[in-house]
Amino acid sequence: MSDSKRTIGEAELRDRVRALLAQAHPDAVDRVTFRRAQYDHGLAWVHFPEGYGGLGLSPGMQSIVDDEIALHARTIYWNLAINAIGIGMGAPTVMTYAAEHYKQQLLPRIFTGEDIWCQLFSEPSAGSDVAGLATRAVRDGDDWIVNGQKVWASIAHKSSWAMLLARTDPNKPKHDGLSYFLLDMKSPGVDVRPLYQITGDAEFNEVFLNDVRIPGDRILGKEGMGWRVAITTLMNERVALGGSSRPGHGLSEKLLNLWREEGPSGPRGADGRSAAEIAVLRDAVVRLHIESELLGITNQRTKSAMRAGNPGPEGSVAKLVQAELNKKITELGLELIGSDALVYETGYPLRRGEDFPARTRRENAKHDFLRARANSIEGGTSEVMRNILAERMLGLPGEPRVDKDVAWKDIPRG
Amino acid sequence: MSDSKRTIGEAELRDRVRALLAQAHPDAVDRVTFRRAQYDHGLAWVHFPEGYGGLGLSPGMQSIVDDEIALHARTIYWNLAINAIGIGMGAPTVMTYAAEHYKQQLLPRIFTGEDIWCQLFSEPSAGSDVAGLATRAVRDGDDWIVNGQKVWASIAHKSSWAMLLARTDPNKPKHDGLSYFLLDMKSPGVDVRPLYQITGDAEFNEVFLNDVRIPGDRILGKEGMGWRVAITTLMNERVALGGSSRPGHGLSEKLLNLWREEGPSGPRGADGRSAAEIAVLRDAVVRLHIESELLGITNQRTKSAMRAGNPGPEGSVAKLVQAELNKKITELGLELIGSDALVYETGYPLRRGEDFPARTRRENAKHDFLRARANSIEGGTSEVMRNILAERMLGLPGEPRVDKDVAWKDIPRG
Amino acid sequence: MDIRFSDEHEELRRTIRQFLSAESGEQAVRAAMATERGHDPKLWQRMAQELGLAGLVVPENFGGAGMGPIEALVAFEEMGRVLVCAPALASHFAANAILAVAGEADQEALLPGIAAGTSLATVAHVDAAGRWDLSIVSNEARREGESWRLDGVWRYVLDGHVADRLLLVARVPDGLGLFLVEGEATGLTRKALPGLDLTRRLAELRCSAVAARRIGEGDARPGLERALQLTIAALVAEQTGGAARCLEIATDYAKSRYQFGRPIGSFQAIKHHCADLLVSVELMRSAAYHASFVAATGEGDLETAVHQAKAWCSEAYFEVAAENIQIHGGMGFTWEYPAHLYLKRAKSSEVLFGSPARHREQIGERLGL
Amino acid sequence: MDIRFSDEHEELRRTIRQFLSAESGEQAVRAAMATERGHDPKLWQRMAQELGLAGLVVPENFGGAGMGPIEALVAFEEMGRVLVCAPALASHFAANAILAVAGEADQEALLPGIAAGTSLATVAHVDAAGRWDLSIVSNEARREGESWRLDGVWRYVLDGHVADRLLLVARVPDGLGLFLVEGEATGLTRKALPGLDLTRRLAELRCSAVAARRIGEGDARPGLERALQLTIAALVAEQTGGAARCLEIATDYAKSRYQFGRPIGSFQAIKHHCADLLVSVELMRSAAYHASFVAATGEGDLETAVHQAKAWCSEAYFEVAAENIQIHGGMGFTWEYPAHLYLKRAKSSEVLFGSPARHREQIGERLGL
């Protein structure tokens, strides 16, 4: 858990944050300057070793740093907003597997957001079964030549670097024939295209790789070890929990506001609903609000457990609950709106997901309803989450596998 | 569909029923006399051949006979009440597989109810996986000696005959090592014990078989053909559909009556529920009532399709809907009762399921709530029903099988 | 009551399916939904003239197909399967309203054009507050000598932005009146509403002292109630067809999509979802078929049949359309894959003509609960 | 608020679990539930004296364990796991009521016996109409000189058939009063109600001019509200323990039961049910732990925390107990297998202290919806 010679306690950690702020304050200097200073103070990822943005502490202690900064600054930088994939998943992978000069080159720029990162794992034919992917990397001298198609790559159109998983040996069983590459997104042959969704927004990309050349020293781990490296990346995917843990500030908050301001009994309430209809709706709203509150408390329990170094099943539960609950909440939101749900004021212009226009609460509720359809698919389908919960948390046996110990090229693929 | 030389139409069939009634009328003669005459007129199972209680017609035409009798008689005999398993499942199996002298001996007595029949398939270790059963039958001269334990045998304590499935060759794959026997329930070594349920009632039995001797000519089909014969029996299991198809007379009828007479707004309404609570309950009641009505209509469609000789998926759907719906209906019934649901007036004396005391509507609702827990298990679990629907109706592929082409004795059994 | 389709019904089904699979494939639907009108008028002409889909229930002497609720059921089920962009529901509502309310002269004046597809009619009965019940119509008509004037807002009018004959429902001293307004009438402003569902257009009409001609005599409410019920019966048929198609699409995908070396439909998680959808769709069929057979035979209570069908089919269609997306995984919620078109149609047809909760409430009232 | 158990809490949990697994196995539960009393008084004595379970929150100077809501949470969670037949909830309710309402003299008179398990106390507040809210108490107390008289029916009284000290809630001119009635008082008729749940007895009390002594001064309602909240907090902990145990039983069975040559837990149909149950149980833990931690720390609103916990845990426990039966197949609904005992406890504890719908309604009111 720690490489440091002695343990740093909470009080000393707070002192170090104050020392950082004395030297570079986010309200006074620009983002890159501040974040670079934070990195140099070992306060970027406190669980990383000293010299790499960390102090060798337990991961749960990062929240002390974040809280302390929040206490003294108006300008708050959110990892999720700056470089979610790079900071959350790229950095730990680089830390664990990259060569020393890459660590020094990449880690600070990830943290400052100078380099945005994306992940290129999923493919059209490899969704839940990522390890079945087909993108090929063929050796050419010291380099590799990559061909294939990736999907669901968020932020790829703004990324400098990608974590790329490709197949280097189709004659091995599927997990054994993969290698993990650092891909410079400016390489020739990389073609990023927006992937439009049900809302008309494109939050994700398709990435086509045509004879893309990657230098040999950009394999992380070793050739054929790609799956193990990918596990490190994926294990870090759900570290940043969604959902707040403050009572009344969870997923149901929007629903309650919608009720109060535009719902059946709110100022804009319409549709002349009967008292009985309103009672039925109210019961449904409260039902989902309770579940939302309990999700928040569950997140809180997870944080407590992580701080104590005892992560339990609560974290994996949260992803499943959140996905299913948010779908129900947004469906009910639409029901509150009533007949006006037939209208979609903003229309469906195809556009990049970050180009959101300003929307009214009502318009947001409609957009959220559509957007939520993806919640139980993105980041692991609810079906996959149930498998994980049942097998890893409850210890239930796996299913009979037809794709083990078979060369990847011989696995049935329909 | 028919062995008869010429087709008998609906009008002629009604004539034949009237001829039967002219000769033996259920209001005038005793049950055995009437039912024997019905058998002799070929009106017991109209789809059986002439001489075996039938006329070689399509099965759907039986309802014309039943309707016509009901039109002219006050005394109505229900197959389900007289000898459900014998008439519904035993007879078609005997008809298809038994030797001629057994057909002549057994079929009329099944129909009159002189011989009650039961089915001995399930075992403690073979529930959903009936074909995995372990009861052994070993040859001894011309006879067989059977040892094992059967469960979920309804009416076994009153039965003269049982349809018994036993393993005659453990070295063959599981479906191939079974044989199907007619078992005289008075044979020495047959020990029938009541199996008490959640309600304290015993509707089913356990049957212990200790060195039970069965004559060799009581194998139906041939040795090792037992599974094929059992399929005939099981295919006939769901012929008698549950649930009425008259609007307002389905599963929800009890719930509506409970509401009207003892519910939140009924004369005995208590618990001082608020108008909002009542509105929420009403919506839930109507929701289940609608589903109940649709189940009735679905049953009606099945009958129409059967009459037209085009059975569709509607029949298999009904079992699943009925099981899950009845659970929800009885749960809501208990909710209507309110705090009084804490009280179980009749207590739980362990007794035979047919020894029902008279009960009030409220007491019935409580009993039904408990009894309904079994609905999604008995006669095929809801999980098995979903497999059947998906694989047989939608054509979805089966799962990888680990118990095919393996000697039964080598199949993992935990 | 025996719910069974005759050979003629099956023949009608085959004919419509064949036509629509040729003329209203996904590309045609996407092209039509991108237009301002929301449908291809040439296709609608052909649907009217070759298949009689514009005047299904219009008697033959007025140039219609002279069919009844069961044929309408079959037709809307088929149209629902492919999400055809066409003013069929508007036309059906209008034809039923005219048949139930108008005198013979008006029928003769209005129905032939509707049936031929040369005139597009629609009914407007929902006011700005958005309530679908005919018991709560707030717009009033003003008598002015021999004629009438209309003021107010009518919302969620099927194809109201392009219909040339608008049938507006308004209160009159003796109950409800049905008023004919020409599409280009003075004082009428109409705009297509940007729809959640791109495959069926709704409009808002604003009337400012619009001159209108009253159709029929006496309180139009009973006739309009029946017309509304028959229209909802058609809508639930459409929902059933759409859901059945979603189930087919999901099942086909589950058979052909491999993950972990197996078709995903061999995993019980997917397989049992599909089984549950099959159950939902079968009960939709029961609900929708029952409603139209009650309408056709007069056996049973049409109002109850329609309420229960609308309550069930609305939620079931949405469930099936949503699960179809889930079964497809990431592809399911992309713009380029058609699953979202069904989801949006499912949600919009759930809201159209009143929420499931409201229909359940009405059943509760009828049951005396 | 940091929801975390200390080492002392974990030690308490281990101690209780060890004791109960030795003393309250399935056979002991079945034996106790078959008695008229409904519990084994010797076992209860030991639970009181060795573990302090009768007077968990009774201060040490009155002979109690001097613990708080978090220790009660742990204790009830453990008792709920094994369905121990014991008047623990009655005792907890009574102790909390006395602590909240009674003056020091009464506390000194009543609490030591309760804590020692030599005196069994319970609270009765529900009238014949069956409503659990303290805002709707219909029984009234009559003043007679220095003392009081009670008339009426009190229902669903935890262990009221055997308690020697009955604390009856009745209306008085200044609000609610708490009245002490001895178990053998003249004019008191009591009968055990035949219970849906055999593992916890409820009784009905009928008072006909029963002489009663009033406990505490002024309106007892605020104190009783808090006592009720703390009792419900214990009940949701019990529900959580019971559900967690059902999940363990179901999971163990799914691992060891083979059908089709595989453990049934390897089929996704079963596996995903188990995953959903795990989710339900984790949210139960969040709900129940939160309520007791709010009670212990004073951070947050206890009433809301209790309403949400009772609403959620009641439905979730029933879901888990019912699914446990389903996973077991036929065996699951036999009398001889214990799954039905959990189902009945789940249902009865859902009804006890008010339905989930009522608790949701109260949250709705608090949210201003």
Short mmCIF file of C-alpha atoms in Angstrom, two decimals, chain A residues 247 256 259-260 265 282-283 285-287 289-291 293-295 297-298 300-301 304 307-308 313-314 317 320-321 382-387 389-391 393-400, chain D residues 1-4 247 251 254-255 262-263 265-268 270-272 274-276 278-279 282-287 289-290 307-308 311-312 315 357 359-361 363-365 367-369:
data_model
loop_
_atom_site.label_atom_id
_atom_site.label_comp_id
_atom_site.label_asym_id
_atom_site.label_seq_id
_atom_site.Cartn_x
_atom_site.Cartn_y
_atom_site.Cartn_z
CA PRO A 247 -28.72 13.40 1.23
CA LEU A 256 -37.86 16.48 -7.17
CA TRP A 259 -42.04 17.97 -9.52
CA ARG A 260 -41.82 21.17 -7.55
CA SER A 265 -48.74 20.26 -8.42
CA ARG A 282 -46.04 11.06 -5.79
CA ASP A 283 -45.62 7.53 -4.49
CA VAL A 285 -41.35 9.77 -7.06
CA VAL A 286 -40.76 9.03 -3.39
CA ARG A 287 -39.95 5.41 -4.19
CA HIS A 289 -36.03 9.21 -4.28
CA ILE A 290 -35.50 6.68 -1.50
CA GLU A 291 -33.48 4.44 -3.77
CA GLU A 293 -30.77 8.38 -1.24
CA LEU A 294 -29.69 4.82 -0.50
CA LEU A 295 -27.38 4.87 -3.49
CA ILE A 297 -25.37 6.35 1.35
CA THR A 298 -23.91 3.30 -0.35
CA GLN A 300 -20.58 7.04 1.26
CA ARG A 301 -20.05 3.59 2.79
CA SER A 304 -15.51 5.04 4.30
CA ARG A 307 -10.44 5.18 3.53
CA ALA A 308 -10.18 2.32 6.00
CA PRO A 313 -18.91 -4.92 -2.59
CA GLU A 314 -20.60 -1.53 -2.26
CA VAL A 317 -23.21 -2.37 -6.56
CA LEU A 320 -25.63 -1.30 -11.44
CA VAL A 321 -28.01 0.61 -9.20
CA SER A 382 -26.06 -4.35 -16.44
CA GLU A 383 -25.90 -7.99 -17.49
CA VAL A 384 -22.11 -7.97 -17.22
CA MET A 385 -22.33 -6.13 -13.89
CA ARG A 386 -24.63 -8.83 -12.52
CA ASN A 387 -22.16 -11.49 -13.61
CA LEU A 389 -21.37 -9.16 -8.67
CA ALA A 390 -22.50 -12.77 -8.57
CA GLU A 391 -19.16 -14.32 -9.41
CA MET A 393 -18.82 -10.94 -4.64
CA LEU A 394 -20.99 -13.98 -4.04
CA GLY A 395 -18.57 -16.55 -5.41
CA LEU A 396 -21.08 -18.18 -7.74
CA PRO A 397 -19.51 -20.41 -10.37
CA GLY A 398 -18.87 -19.20 -13.91
CA GLU A 399 -20.62 -20.54 -16.94
CA PRO A 400 -19.20 -23.26 -19.14
CA MET D 1 -21.33 11.07 8.38
CA ASP D 2 -18.94 8.18 8.38
CA ILE D 3 -20.72 4.84 8.54
CA ARG D 4 -18.09 2.57 9.97
CA LEU D 247 -29.01 -14.34 0.53
CA THR D 251 -26.14 -18.49 -2.60
CA ALA D 254 -27.00 -22.23 -5.77
CA LYS D 255 -23.40 -23.37 -5.42
CA ARG D 262 -23.88 -27.87 -13.34
CA PRO D 263 -24.36 -25.96 -10.12
CA GLY D 265 -25.71 -20.87 -9.64
CA SER D 266 -23.78 -21.12 -12.90
CA PHE D 267 -26.99 -20.45 -14.84
CA GLN D 268 -27.48 -16.74 -15.40
CA ILE D 270 -30.17 -17.90 -10.95
CA LYS D 271 -26.94 -15.98 -10.92
CA HIS D 272 -28.50 -12.69 -11.89
CA CYS D 274 -28.63 -13.54 -6.73
CA ALA D 275 -26.85 -10.42 -7.97
CA ASP D 276 -30.07 -8.44 -7.74
CA LEU D 278 -27.10 -8.66 -3.30
CA VAL D 279 -27.93 -5.19 -4.52
CA GLU D 282 -26.53 -3.72 0.20
CA LEU D 283 -29.10 -0.94 -0.08
CA MET D 284 -30.85 -2.37 3.01
CA ARG D 285 -27.56 -2.11 4.84
CA SER D 286 -27.20 1.48 3.71
CA ALA D 287 -30.73 2.27 4.84
CA TYR D 289 -27.01 1.61 9.07
CA HIS D 290 -27.82 5.17 8.10
CA HIS D 307 -39.21 6.28 7.09
CA GLN D 308 -36.92 5.60 4.19
CA ALA D 311 -40.10 1.58 3.37
CA TRP D 312 -37.09 0.10 1.61
CA GLU D 315 -40.03 -4.55 0.54
CA ALA D 357 -46.70 2.97 1.30
CA HIS D 359 -43.82 5.54 5.19
CA ARG D 360 -43.36 6.75 1.64
CA GLU D 361 -46.33 9.03 2.03
CA ILE D 363 -41.51 11.16 3.25
CA GLY D 364 -43.52 12.81 0.50
CA GLU D 365 -45.06 15.12 3.06
CA LEU D 367 -40.33 16.70 1.00
CA GLY D 368 -43.26 18.99 0.39
CA LEU D 369 -44.46 17.03 -2.64
#
